[in-house]
Amino acid sequence: MTRKQKHSVEARDGLEAVELGQPGFAQPQPTPDPTRFFIRHSSDKQAYKTIDELNREHRLKPMPFPDPRGFSDSKPEPVLTLDQVLAETTTASAISAAGQLVFHCIGDTGNVRGPETEELVADKMSSDFDERNSADIPAFFFHLGDVIYNFGEAKYYYDQFYDPYRDYPVPIVALAGNHDGMVAPGVQTPTLQAFLENFCQSDFVVTPEAGGLSRTAQIQPGVFYTFEAPFVRIVCLYSNTLEDPGVIADETVGDSQLTYLQAALRRVKHEKFTGALIIAHHHPTYTAGSQHGWSIVMQAQIDAACEAAGVWPHAVLSGHAHNYQRFTRVHGKTQIPYIIAGNGGHALARLGRRGEPPLRTPMVIQKATGNTDQVTLESYDDTHYGYLRIVVSAAVLRIEYHPADDGAGVKTPDDAVTVDLATRTTS
């Protein structure tokens, strides 16, 4: 099916996903960037007026969601591996033999106004597949949520996801952001419906939302799971649908994610896993001067699980705030980077108020007092779109930040942090 046939696809009712039995990624031949969306995004002004009123009245709550496939008390940790999403068993061994894994990471990529900014990031990321050393080529893209705006509607998946990444040649796995699970006021669509259809299939299928492009839906077990690749485990959490704060467990959504998190951390301890451990969720733990606040209760729940297991992450990744921010949390003798990578294509958010001087870094945003850890804002970018390039070996985890408008000819990061996996210190 060609891109010109896209409108005829939308016109047919009752379309179903087509099973392929094997994954698909980029188009066989590179295609030009689109200059407009196929579907005009209508205004959400009235919907947000209603949402703001409900927020002021404290009437909005997180939304219950389905547990992942196979999740149970006896099997509390859903796991997805890189070899599974590639449908082959040689990738992990090849990466291990090369001595390092490279992958991309960013969130908040959807855009309601047009394709230009998300195409800017996607094109810059695609330039990383042209490398002198094959070990430097990314193996996958881990998405930090808010794939689609504003309410995760299926009809916008082609414009905001499939088309921007039509030439991206490796798997895209994701966690769900608040906009991926939000439901517009007055709409009866179940929460996360389109996200589950396009990221949580049980087999490799092409969904109607792909509009005939080659990328198959992902086979994630659900909205929380452990993603495993050589040298790294990513513990993926779903922080639900509120603008703030992030919620992983409460009386409305239950505690299935806490059960999962505890099991995942216990397995790290039991297996004496020596690779990089990353915890990822859409809502950030800390922000500096952004319109979004801290998720204090969520962080306390994660900290309690880490404390009980005796296992702490080497890094924590999130999106939601539409910019790049890097913090260092000093916990005992360990230094943990907390990174916001939410400038993947949606509107940028400045950290300071209009007319104020820019923030100077490093800046301590939380002092160590008693049981409270010191947290320092080390670096930020609130004026450019960009992404993370993450490199993991048996010894170190290196997280690089690359602005997109540097262009394909620049491969020097604007910011970077390296974590020694053994000493858990940063440089």
PDB file of C-alpha atoms in Angstrom, residues 124-319:
ATOM      1  CA  LYS A 124      18.760  13.371  13.529  1.00  0.00           C
ATOM      2  CA  MET A 125      18.282  10.013  15.267  1.00  0.00           C
ATOM      3  CA  SER A 126      18.302   8.234  11.915  1.00  0.00           C
ATOM      4  CA  SER A 127      21.680   9.808  11.131  1.00  0.00           C
ATOM      5  CA  ASP A 128      23.138   7.701  13.972  1.00  0.00           C
ATOM      6  CA  PHE A 129      22.824   4.607  11.780  1.00  0.00           C
ATOM      7  CA  ASP A 130      25.647   5.923   9.596  1.00  0.00           C
ATOM      8  CA  GLU A 131      28.682   4.998  11.713  1.00  0.00           C
ATOM      9  CA  ARG A 132      32.293   4.021  11.094  1.00  0.00           C
ATOM     10  CA  ASN A 133      32.107   1.372  13.825  1.00  0.00           C
ATOM     11  CA  SER A 134      29.152  -1.015  13.591  1.00  0.00           C
ATOM     12  CA  ALA A 135      29.135  -1.325  17.388  1.00  0.00           C
ATOM     13  CA  ASP A 136      27.991   2.317  17.544  1.00  0.00           C
ATOM     14  CA  ILE A 137      24.765   1.652  15.635  1.00  0.00           C
ATOM     15  CA  PRO A 138      21.634   1.818  17.859  1.00  0.00           C
ATOM     16  CA  ALA A 139      19.800  -1.456  18.478  1.00  0.00           C
ATOM     17  CA  PHE A 140      16.429   0.038  19.466  1.00  0.00           C
ATOM     18  CA  PHE A 141      14.566   3.187  20.499  1.00  0.00           C
ATOM     19  CA  PHE A 142      13.035   3.309  23.978  1.00  0.00           C
ATOM     20  CA  HIS A 143      10.164   5.817  24.040  1.00  0.00           C
ATOM     21  CA  LEU A 144       9.413   7.613  27.318  1.00  0.00           C
ATOM     22  CA  GLY A 145       5.717   8.194  26.664  1.00  0.00           C
ATOM     23  CA  ASP A 146       3.282  10.684  25.144  1.00  0.00           C
ATOM     24  CA  VAL A 147       3.543   9.103  21.743  1.00  0.00           C
ATOM     25  CA  ILE A 148       0.276  10.774  20.668  1.00  0.00           C
ATOM     26  CA  TYR A 149      -1.444  14.027  21.655  1.00  0.00           C
ATOM     27  CA  ASN A 150      -3.737  15.000  23.027  1.00  0.00           C
ATOM     28  CA  PHE A 151      -5.779  12.027  24.135  1.00  0.00           C
ATOM     29  CA  GLY A 152      -4.090   9.052  22.538  1.00  0.00           C
ATOM     30  CA  GLU A 153      -6.583   8.903  19.658  1.00  0.00           C
ATOM     31  CA  ALA A 154      -6.000   6.068  17.217  1.00  0.00           C
ATOM     32  CA  LYS A 155      -6.688   8.286  14.205  1.00  0.00           C
ATOM     33  CA  TYR A 156      -3.587  10.368  14.926  1.00  0.00           C
ATOM     34  CA  TYR A 157      -1.123   7.455  15.167  1.00  0.00           C
ATOM     35  CA  TYR A 158      -0.217   7.599  11.490  1.00  0.00           C
ATOM     36  CA  ASP A 159       0.643  11.315  11.493  1.00  0.00           C
ATOM     37  CA  GLN A 160       2.277  11.471  14.916  1.00  0.00           C
ATOM     38  CA  PHE A 161       4.052   8.101  15.117  1.00  0.00           C
ATOM     39  CA  TYR A 162       4.208   5.870  12.062  1.00  0.00           C
ATOM     40  CA  ASP A 163       5.020   8.524   9.465  1.00  0.00           C
ATOM     41  CA  PRO A 164       7.748  10.346  11.441  1.00  0.00           C
ATOM     42  CA  TYR A 165       9.559   7.037  12.044  1.00  0.00           C
ATOM     43  CA  ARG A 166       8.845   5.471   8.641  1.00  0.00           C
ATOM     44  CA  ASP A 167      12.620   5.376   7.878  1.00  0.00           C
ATOM     45  CA  TYR A 168      13.776   4.419  11.386  1.00  0.00           C
ATOM     46  CA  PRO A 169      15.265   0.928  10.921  1.00  0.00           C
ATOM     47  CA  VAL A 170      15.087  -0.730  14.363  1.00  0.00           C
ATOM     48  CA  PRO A 171      12.413  -1.585  16.965  1.00  0.00           C
ATOM     49  CA  ILE A 172      10.615   1.079  18.997  1.00  0.00           C
ATOM     50  CA  VAL A 173       9.480  -0.035  22.452  1.00  0.00           C
ATOM     51  CA  ALA A 174       7.632   2.338  24.753  1.00  0.00           C
ATOM     52  CA  LEU A 175       6.094   3.133  28.056  1.00  0.00           C
ATOM     53  CA  ALA A 176       2.773   4.972  28.109  1.00  0.00           C
ATOM     54  CA  GLY A 177       2.562   8.662  28.985  1.00  0.00           C
ATOM     55  CA  ASN A 178      -0.374  10.504  30.481  1.00  0.00           C
ATOM     56  CA  HIS A 179      -1.603  11.635  27.059  1.00  0.00           C
ATOM     57  CA  ASP A 180      -1.462   8.069  25.757  1.00  0.00           C
ATOM     58  CA  GLY A 181      -3.962   7.048  28.438  1.00  0.00           C
ATOM     59  CA  MET A 182      -6.061  10.208  28.730  1.00  0.00           C
ATOM     60  CA  VAL A 183      -9.637  10.140  27.497  1.00  0.00           C
ATOM     61  CA  ALA A 184     -11.274  13.378  26.346  1.00  0.00           C
ATOM     62  CA  PRO A 185     -14.306  14.496  28.369  1.00  0.00           C
ATOM     63  CA  GLY A 186     -17.480  12.959  27.012  1.00  0.00           C
ATOM     64  CA  VAL A 187     -15.652  10.271  25.005  1.00  0.00           C
ATOM     65  CA  GLN A 188     -16.349   6.618  25.804  1.00  0.00           C
ATOM     66  CA  THR A 189     -13.131   5.159  24.357  1.00  0.00           C
ATOM     67  CA  PRO A 190     -11.386   2.972  26.968  1.00  0.00           C
ATOM     68  CA  THR A 191      -8.158   4.367  28.391  1.00  0.00           C
ATOM     69  CA  LEU A 192      -4.982   3.259  26.571  1.00  0.00           C
ATOM     70  CA  GLN A 193      -6.956   1.532  23.801  1.00  0.00           C
ATOM     71  CA  ALA A 194      -4.837   2.807  20.899  1.00  0.00           C
ATOM     72  CA  PHE A 195      -1.569   2.438  22.817  1.00  0.00           C
ATOM     73  CA  LEU A 196      -2.343  -1.200  23.625  1.00  0.00           C
ATOM     74  CA  GLU A 197      -3.296  -1.875  20.005  1.00  0.00           C
ATOM     75  CA  ASN A 198      -0.058  -0.424  18.651  1.00  0.00           C
ATOM     76  CA  PHE A 199       2.440  -1.448  21.337  1.00  0.00           C
ATOM     77  CA  CYS A 200       1.007  -4.459  23.173  1.00  0.00           C
ATOM     78  CA  GLN A 201      -0.024  -6.977  20.540  1.00  0.00           C
ATOM     79  CA  SER A 202       0.591 -10.680  21.185  1.00  0.00           C
ATOM     80  CA  ASP A 203       2.135 -11.161  17.720  1.00  0.00           C
ATOM     81  CA  PHE A 204       3.662  -9.103  14.920  1.00  0.00           C
ATOM     82  CA  VAL A 205       0.819  -7.356  13.112  1.00  0.00           C
ATOM     83  CA  VAL A 206       0.365  -4.286  10.957  1.00  0.00           C
ATOM     84  CA  THR A 207      -2.408  -2.188  12.448  1.00  0.00           C
ATOM     85  CA  PRO A 208      -4.769   0.058  10.502  1.00  0.00           C
ATOM     86  CA  GLU A 209      -3.114   3.035  12.177  1.00  0.00           C
ATOM     87  CA  ALA A 210       0.131   2.258  10.302  1.00  0.00           C
ATOM     88  CA  GLY A 211      -1.571   3.275   7.076  1.00  0.00           C
ATOM     89  CA  GLY A 212       0.286   0.704   4.996  1.00  0.00           C
ATOM     90  CA  LEU A 213       3.763   1.541   6.270  1.00  0.00           C
ATOM     91  CA  SER A 214       6.117  -1.308   7.117  1.00  0.00           C
ATOM     92  CA  ARG A 215       6.392  -0.920  10.903  1.00  0.00           C
ATOM     93  CA  THR A 216       4.580  -3.624  12.818  1.00  0.00           C
ATOM     94  CA  ALA A 217       2.964  -3.076  16.190  1.00  0.00           C
ATOM     95  CA  GLN A 218       5.135  -3.878  19.187  1.00  0.00           C
ATOM     96  CA  ILE A 219       4.656  -7.028  21.315  1.00  0.00           C
ATOM     97  CA  GLN A 220       5.035  -5.567  24.795  1.00  0.00           C
ATOM     98  CA  PRO A 221       3.169  -7.552  27.471  1.00  0.00           C
ATOM     99  CA  GLY A 222       1.464  -4.404  28.800  1.00  0.00           C
ATOM    100  CA  VAL A 223       2.090  -0.962  30.223  1.00  0.00           C
ATOM    101  CA  PHE A 224       4.493  -2.211  32.883  1.00  0.00           C
ATOM    102  CA  TYR A 225       7.232  -4.724  32.161  1.00  0.00           C
ATOM    103  CA  THR A 226      10.986  -5.312  32.225  1.00  0.00           C
ATOM    104  CA  PHE A 227      12.819  -4.785  28.940  1.00  0.00           C
ATOM    105  CA  GLU A 228      16.060  -6.754  28.711  1.00  0.00           C
ATOM    106  CA  ALA A 229      18.941  -6.302  26.309  1.00  0.00           C
ATOM    107  CA  PRO A 230      22.650  -7.079  26.646  1.00  0.00           C
ATOM    108  CA  PHE A 231      24.230  -5.140  29.540  1.00  0.00           C
ATOM    109  CA  VAL A 232      20.951  -3.469  30.609  1.00  0.00           C
ATOM    110  CA  ARG A 233      17.546  -3.982  32.207  1.00  0.00           C
ATOM    111  CA  ILE A 234      14.905  -1.268  31.958  1.00  0.00           C
ATOM    112  CA  VAL A 235      12.136  -1.402  34.573  1.00  0.00           C
ATOM    113  CA  CYS A 236       9.175   0.245  32.828  1.00  0.00           C
ATOM    114  CA  LEU A 237       6.386   1.791  34.909  1.00  0.00           C
ATOM    115  CA  TYR A 238       3.127   3.472  33.909  1.00  0.00           C
ATOM    116  CA  SER A 239       2.605   6.731  35.831  1.00  0.00           C
ATOM    117  CA  ASN A 240      -0.991   7.165  34.605  1.00  0.00           C
ATOM    118  CA  THR A 241      -3.121   9.977  33.172  1.00  0.00           C
ATOM    119  CA  LEU A 242      -2.928  13.012  35.465  1.00  0.00           C
ATOM    120  CA  GLU A 243      -0.920  16.065  34.455  1.00  0.00           C
ATOM    121  CA  ASP A 244       0.592  15.908  37.933  1.00  0.00           C
ATOM    122  CA  PRO A 245       1.608  13.941  39.890  1.00  0.00           C
ATOM    123  CA  GLY A 246       2.616  10.579  38.485  1.00  0.00           C
ATOM    124  CA  VAL A 247       0.751   7.682  40.096  1.00  0.00           C
ATOM    125  CA  ILE A 248       1.826   4.029  40.010  1.00  0.00           C
ATOM    126  CA  ALA A 249      -0.274   2.736  42.923  1.00  0.00           C
ATOM    127  CA  ASP A 250      -3.208   3.987  45.004  1.00  0.00           C
ATOM    128  CA  GLU A 251      -6.736   3.003  46.007  1.00  0.00           C
ATOM    129  CA  THR A 252      -8.040   3.701  42.483  1.00  0.00           C
ATOM    130  CA  VAL A 253      -5.506   1.799  40.358  1.00  0.00           C
ATOM    131  CA  GLY A 254      -4.433  -0.828  42.902  1.00  0.00           C
ATOM    132  CA  ASP A 255      -0.919  -2.022  43.670  1.00  0.00           C
ATOM    133  CA  SER A 256      -0.117  -4.402  40.800  1.00  0.00           C
ATOM    134  CA  GLN A 257       2.804  -2.201  39.723  1.00  0.00           C
ATOM    135  CA  LEU A 258       4.309  -2.297  43.198  1.00  0.00           C
ATOM    136  CA  THR A 259       4.053  -6.087  43.127  1.00  0.00           C
ATOM    137  CA  TYR A 260       5.824  -6.072  39.768  1.00  0.00           C
ATOM    138  CA  LEU A 261       8.493  -3.575  40.850  1.00  0.00           C
ATOM    139  CA  GLN A 262       9.309  -5.535  43.989  1.00  0.00           C
ATOM    140  CA  ALA A 263       9.604  -8.757  41.978  1.00  0.00           C
ATOM    141  CA  ALA A 264      11.826  -7.148  39.334  1.00  0.00           C
ATOM    142  CA  LEU A 265      14.200  -5.749  41.960  1.00  0.00           C
ATOM    143  CA  ARG A 266      14.292  -9.038  43.872  1.00  0.00           C
ATOM    144  CA  ARG A 267      15.311 -10.843  40.670  1.00  0.00           C
ATOM    145  CA  VAL A 268      18.135  -8.345  40.111  1.00  0.00           C
ATOM    146  CA  LYS A 269      19.358  -9.142  43.612  1.00  0.00           C
ATOM    147  CA  HIS A 270      18.856 -12.898  43.352  1.00  0.00           C
ATOM    148  CA  GLU A 271      20.590 -13.204  39.988  1.00  0.00           C
ATOM    149  CA  LYS A 272      23.382 -10.836  41.032  1.00  0.00           C
ATOM    150  CA  PHE A 273      22.812  -8.871  37.845  1.00  0.00           C
ATOM    151  CA  THR A 274      25.907  -6.784  37.143  1.00  0.00           C
ATOM    152  CA  GLY A 275      24.639  -4.775  34.198  1.00  0.00           C
ATOM    153  CA  ALA A 276      23.012  -1.345  34.155  1.00  0.00           C
ATOM    154  CA  LEU A 277      19.648  -1.077  35.890  1.00  0.00           C
ATOM    155  CA  ILE A 278      17.416   1.739  34.627  1.00  0.00           C
ATOM    156  CA  ILE A 279      14.006   2.685  36.020  1.00  0.00           C
ATOM    157  CA  ALA A 280      11.792   4.555  33.548  1.00  0.00           C
ATOM    158  CA  HIS A 281       8.423   6.276  33.986  1.00  0.00           C
ATOM    159  CA  HIS A 282       6.798   9.159  32.161  1.00  0.00           C
ATOM    160  CA  HIS A 283       6.278  11.640  35.013  1.00  0.00           C
ATOM    161  CA  PRO A 284       9.587  12.956  36.369  1.00  0.00           C
ATOM    162  CA  THR A 285      10.668  12.647  39.966  1.00  0.00           C
ATOM    163  CA  TYR A 286      12.297  16.090  40.033  1.00  0.00           C
ATOM    164  CA  THR A 287      11.873  19.190  37.887  1.00  0.00           C
ATOM    165  CA  ALA A 288      13.477  22.624  38.061  1.00  0.00           C
ATOM    166  CA  GLY A 289      11.367  25.623  37.208  1.00  0.00           C
ATOM    167  CA  SER A 290       9.101  23.662  34.861  1.00  0.00           C
ATOM    168  CA  GLN A 291       5.322  23.852  34.725  1.00  0.00           C
ATOM    169  CA  HIS A 292       5.235  20.270  36.042  1.00  0.00           C
ATOM    170  CA  GLY A 293       5.849  19.400  39.680  1.00  0.00           C
ATOM    171  CA  TRP A 294       7.483  16.557  41.558  1.00  0.00           C
ATOM    172  CA  SER A 295       5.858  13.135  42.008  1.00  0.00           C
ATOM    173  CA  ILE A 296       6.642  12.755  45.687  1.00  0.00           C
ATOM    174  CA  VAL A 297       4.379   9.828  46.615  1.00  0.00           C
ATOM    175  CA  MET A 298       5.385   7.848  43.538  1.00  0.00           C
ATOM    176  CA  GLN A 299       9.054   8.347  44.341  1.00  0.00           C
ATOM    177  CA  ALA A 300       8.524   7.290  47.959  1.00  0.00           C
ATOM    178  CA  GLN A 301       6.923   4.047  46.750  1.00  0.00           C
ATOM    179  CA  ILE A 302       9.806   3.349  44.364  1.00  0.00           C
ATOM    180  CA  ASP A 303      12.364   4.181  47.055  1.00  0.00           C
ATOM    181  CA  ALA A 304      10.652   1.807  49.496  1.00  0.00           C
ATOM    182  CA  ALA A 305      10.816  -1.027  46.959  1.00  0.00           C
ATOM    183  CA  CYS A 306      14.502  -0.306  46.262  1.00  0.00           C
ATOM    184  CA  GLU A 307      15.289  -0.157  49.969  1.00  0.00           C
ATOM    185  CA  ALA A 308      13.491  -3.434  50.668  1.00  0.00           C
ATOM    186  CA  ALA A 309      15.312  -5.234  47.851  1.00  0.00           C
ATOM    187  CA  GLY A 310      18.662  -3.617  48.531  1.00  0.00           C
ATOM    188  CA  VAL A 311      18.830  -2.622  44.865  1.00  0.00           C
ATOM    189  CA  TRP A 312      19.015   0.920  43.476  1.00  0.00           C
ATOM    190  CA  PRO A 313      18.994   1.980  39.823  1.00  0.00           C
ATOM    191  CA  HIS A 314      22.019   3.276  37.991  1.00  0.00           C
ATOM    192  CA  ALA A 315      19.794   5.882  36.326  1.00  0.00           C
ATOM    193  CA  VAL A 316      16.160   7.037  36.211  1.00  0.00           C
ATOM    194  CA  LEU A 317      14.638   8.284  32.937  1.00  0.00           C
ATOM    195  CA  SER A 318      11.416  10.183  32.347  1.00  0.00           C
ATOM    196  CA  GLY A 319       9.710  12.680  30.045  1.00  0.00           C
TER     197      GLY A 319
END
